[in-house]
Amino acid sequence: MEAKLNVGILCTLALAWASLTLAEPSSAMDPHAELTRDLADMEDRFARDREDPALAEHLADAYLDLDRPDLAVATLSTADASVQADPAVAHRLARAYEQSGRVADALATAELAAARCARSIGTADSSSVTPIPERSCSERTYAALSMHRNALSRMHAWGVTDPRTDSRAQLAYSLSVRAARILSASR
């Protein structure tokens, strides 16, 4: 009986090993795929120039698209301080935190991004100490950042810990969009 069990376990392990080693690489990590080359190129450029906010955004977006929020957080955390102060970059960081299940961090970062954008377009409280970012924000960007902040605020209040699997996260976004539509219609 013990021999049969050992043979069964050995066969299961052999099949698992064979399926892992014989599997085709995913297109995202295939060294010959264009996406992989583009990602490697962006990583190289970012390693040489951590002061380009657009490059930081694109690299973080690529990592988020690959479902690697941890790499997006690491990338944006190593960017130059002036890049980290950019509202669009802070928004990417909030998305990365959200995607990795860190709702409280995502909310704090989204609030910071919205405050910086408001300061950029001149709608912030005059006593605000939030620095004015180098790149300007538009009213449309501010509206998007505000919707994201409001959705995260609801998720945080409701105790959502994993926005990717909790249906309340989608409800939070729906309510934030609805509130924004009502606000824009009332103007």
Tab-separated table of C-alpha atoms in Angstrom:
chain	number	residue	atom	x	y	z
A	1	MET	CA	0.000	0.000	0.000
A	2	GLU	CA	2.805	2.382	0.910
A	3	ALA	CA	4.620	1.615	-2.351
A	4	LYS	CA	1.503	2.438	-4.396
A	5	LEU	CA	1.105	5.712	-2.536
A	6	ASN	CA	4.752	6.628	-3.145
A	7	VAL	CA	4.466	5.774	-6.849
A	8	GLY	CA	1.292	7.866	-7.086
A	9	ILE	CA	2.987	10.855	-5.455
A	10	LEU	CA	6.044	10.449	-7.676
A	11	CYS	CA	3.880	10.321	-10.822
A	12	THR	CA	1.962	13.423	-9.731
A	13	LEU	CA	5.190	15.322	-9.124
A	14	ALA	CA	6.605	14.169	-12.479
A	15	LEU	CA	3.482	15.339	-14.323
A	16	ALA	CA	3.561	18.699	-12.544
A	17	TRP	CA	7.246	19.163	-13.343
A	18	ALA	CA	6.700	18.211	-16.997
A	19	SER	CA	3.793	20.613	-17.391
A	20	LEU	CA	5.823	23.467	-15.929
A	21	THR	CA	8.979	22.861	-17.950
A	22	LEU	CA	7.295	22.107	-21.259
A	23	ALA	CA	4.837	24.990	-21.126
A	24	GLU	CA	5.215	27.837	-23.579
A	25	PRO	CA	6.290	31.107	-21.972
A	26	SER	CA	3.605	33.728	-21.650
A	27	SER	CA	3.772	36.406	-24.319
A	28	ALA	CA	4.424	38.998	-21.616
A	29	MET	CA	7.641	37.295	-20.537
A	30	ASP	CA	8.748	35.776	-23.838
A	31	PRO	CA	12.184	37.303	-24.517
A	32	HIS	CA	11.348	37.533	-28.218
A	33	ALA	CA	8.007	39.289	-27.737
A	34	GLU	CA	7.813	42.978	-28.585
A	35	LEU	CA	6.105	43.765	-25.266
A	36	THR	CA	9.020	42.230	-23.356
A	37	ARG	CA	11.563	44.200	-25.359
A	38	ASP	CA	9.588	47.421	-24.861
A	39	LEU	CA	9.342	46.786	-21.127
A	40	ALA	CA	13.082	46.072	-20.881
A	41	ASP	CA	13.791	49.254	-22.847
A	42	MET	CA	11.594	51.327	-20.509
A	43	GLU	CA	13.278	49.764	-17.464
A	44	ASP	CA	16.711	50.624	-18.877
A	45	ARG	CA	15.700	54.204	-19.665
A	46	PHE	CA	14.153	54.638	-16.204
A	47	ALA	CA	17.309	53.278	-14.549
A	48	ARG	CA	19.290	55.989	-16.355
A	49	ASP	CA	16.742	58.797	-15.883
A	50	ARG	CA	14.537	58.711	-12.785
A	51	GLU	CA	13.500	62.345	-13.376
A	52	ASP	CA	11.062	61.738	-16.259
A	53	PRO	CA	7.483	61.625	-14.938
A	54	ALA	CA	6.007	60.421	-18.245
A	55	LEU	CA	8.450	57.499	-18.348
A	56	ALA	CA	7.649	56.621	-14.715
A	57	GLU	CA	3.918	56.661	-15.561
A	58	HIS	CA	4.354	54.441	-18.643
A	59	LEU	CA	6.528	51.938	-16.788
A	60	ALA	CA	4.087	51.784	-13.870
A	61	ASP	CA	1.181	51.346	-16.310
A	62	ALA	CA	3.025	48.469	-18.003
A	63	TYR	CA	3.534	46.747	-14.662
A	64	LEU	CA	-0.106	47.314	-13.694
A	65	ASP	CA	-1.240	45.876	-17.038
A	66	LEU	CA	0.891	42.792	-16.299
A	67	ASP	CA	-0.763	42.522	-12.865
A	68	ARG	CA	2.521	43.347	-11.095
A	69	PRO	CA	1.562	46.187	-8.769
A	70	ASP	CA	4.543	45.397	-6.559
A	71	LEU	CA	6.897	46.355	-9.391
A	72	ALA	CA	4.915	49.539	-10.048
A	73	VAL	CA	5.214	50.508	-6.368
A	74	ALA	CA	8.946	49.778	-6.395
A	75	THR	CA	9.463	51.769	-9.584
A	76	LEU	CA	7.550	54.821	-8.418
A	77	SER	CA	9.191	54.688	-4.987
A	78	THR	CA	12.639	54.939	-6.567
A	79	ALA	CA	11.730	57.833	-8.828
A	80	ASP	CA	13.152	61.294	-8.252
A	81	ALA	CA	11.316	63.376	-5.617
A	82	SER	CA	10.055	65.797	-8.279
A	83	VAL	CA	8.528	62.860	-10.170
A	84	GLN	CA	6.890	61.506	-7.022
A	85	ALA	CA	5.329	64.942	-6.456
A	86	ASP	CA	3.556	64.771	-9.831
A	87	PRO	CA	-0.212	64.154	-9.391
A	88	ALA	CA	-0.385	61.707	-12.311
A	89	VAL	CA	2.500	59.676	-10.882
A	90	ALA	CA	0.891	59.716	-7.430
A	91	HIS	CA	-2.312	58.482	-9.067
A	92	ARG	CA	-0.405	55.529	-10.584
A	93	LEU	CA	1.008	54.765	-7.155
A	94	ALA	CA	-2.501	54.831	-5.662
A	95	ARG	CA	-3.671	52.410	-8.363
A	96	ALA	CA	-0.728	50.117	-7.605
A	97	TYR	CA	-1.510	50.156	-3.900
A	98	GLU	CA	-5.154	49.449	-4.670
A	99	GLN	CA	-4.311	46.580	-7.009
A	100	SER	CA	-2.098	45.036	-4.336
A	101	GLY	CA	-4.875	45.262	-1.722
A	102	ARG	CA	-3.421	48.168	0.264
A	103	VAL	CA	-6.613	50.250	0.314
A	104	ALA	CA	-5.561	52.588	3.143
A	105	ASP	CA	-2.277	53.414	1.377
A	106	ALA	CA	-4.142	53.828	-1.904
A	107	LEU	CA	-6.581	56.256	-0.301
A	108	ALA	CA	-3.848	58.356	1.306
A	109	THR	CA	-1.943	58.519	-1.976
A	110	ALA	CA	-5.091	59.338	-3.982
A	111	GLU	CA	-5.896	62.166	-1.554
A	112	LEU	CA	-2.388	63.525	-2.018
A	113	ALA	CA	-2.662	63.291	-5.820
A	114	ALA	CA	-6.002	65.133	-5.819
A	115	ALA	CA	-4.659	67.819	-3.464
A	116	ARG	CA	-1.611	68.393	-5.658
A	117	CYS	CA	-3.765	68.600	-8.763
A	118	ALA	CA	-6.162	71.035	-7.057
A	119	ARG	CA	-3.194	73.182	-6.076
A	120	SER	CA	-1.954	73.077	-9.674
A	121	ILE	CA	-5.228	74.343	-11.131
A	122	GLY	CA	-5.731	76.879	-8.359
A	123	THR	CA	-8.768	75.352	-6.650
A	124	ALA	CA	-7.014	74.320	-3.424
A	125	ASP	CA	-7.458	76.102	-0.134
A	126	SER	CA	-5.093	79.061	-0.021
A	127	SER	CA	-3.649	77.811	3.279
A	128	SER	CA	-2.685	74.513	1.680
A	129	VAL	CA	0.946	73.501	2.074
A	130	THR	CA	0.707	70.977	-0.724
A	131	PRO	CA	3.467	71.806	-3.215
A	132	ILE	CA	2.514	72.896	-6.700
A	133	PRO	CA	3.667	70.207	-9.135
A	134	GLU	CA	5.933	71.049	-12.054
A	135	ARG	CA	3.546	69.577	-14.626
A	136	SER	CA	0.149	71.150	-14.582
A	137	CYS	CA	-3.116	69.335	-14.076
A	138	SER	CA	-6.315	69.941	-15.976
A	139	GLU	CA	-9.835	70.131	-14.586
A	140	ARG	CA	-10.565	66.833	-16.308
A	141	THR	CA	-7.592	65.181	-14.582
A	142	TYR	CA	-8.739	66.603	-11.269
A	143	ALA	CA	-12.218	65.137	-11.806
A	144	ALA	CA	-10.732	61.696	-12.524
A	145	LEU	CA	-8.473	61.885	-9.470
A	146	SER	CA	-11.412	62.958	-7.324
A	147	MET	CA	-13.562	60.069	-8.540
A	148	HIS	CA	-10.758	57.627	-7.752
A	149	ARG	CA	-10.265	59.173	-4.302
A	150	ASN	CA	-14.011	58.990	-3.585
A	151	ALA	CA	-14.203	55.324	-4.625
A	152	LEU	CA	-11.219	54.466	-2.435
A	153	SER	CA	-12.765	56.407	0.446
A	154	ARG	CA	-15.908	54.298	0.194
A	155	MET	CA	-13.897	51.073	-0.038
A	156	HIS	CA	-11.885	52.054	3.022
A	157	ALA	CA	-15.026	52.941	4.982
A	158	TRP	CA	-16.640	49.636	4.004
A	159	GLY	CA	-13.577	47.623	5.016
A	160	VAL	CA	-12.687	46.347	1.548
A	161	THR	CA	-9.340	44.555	1.775
A	162	ASP	CA	-9.041	43.143	-1.748
A	163	PRO	CA	-10.651	45.379	-4.374
A	164	ARG	CA	-10.068	42.797	-7.113
A	165	THR	CA	-12.314	40.191	-5.478
A	166	ASP	CA	-14.720	42.227	-3.355
A	167	SER	CA	-17.879	43.237	-5.226
A	168	ARG	CA	-18.191	46.334	-3.046
A	169	ALA	CA	-15.209	47.816	-4.885
A	170	GLN	CA	-17.182	47.906	-8.140
A	171	LEU	CA	-20.120	49.442	-6.283
A	172	ALA	CA	-17.805	52.123	-4.850
A	173	TYR	CA	-16.666	53.033	-8.365
A	174	SER	CA	-20.239	53.065	-9.683
A	175	LEU	CA	-21.347	55.411	-6.914
A	176	SER	CA	-18.366	57.712	-7.488
A	177	VAL	CA	-19.087	57.945	-11.205
A	178	ARG	CA	-22.774	58.552	-10.528
A	179	ALA	CA	-21.957	61.352	-8.085
A	180	ALA	CA	-19.616	62.957	-10.616
A	181	ARG	CA	-22.309	62.821	-13.318
A	182	ILE	CA	-24.856	64.424	-11.021
A	183	LEU	CA	-22.374	67.130	-10.075
A	184	SER	CA	-21.475	67.875	-13.710
A	185	ALA	CA	-25.165	67.997	-14.718
A	186	SER	CA	-25.932	70.513	-11.981
A	187	ARG	CA	-23.431	73.058	-13.309
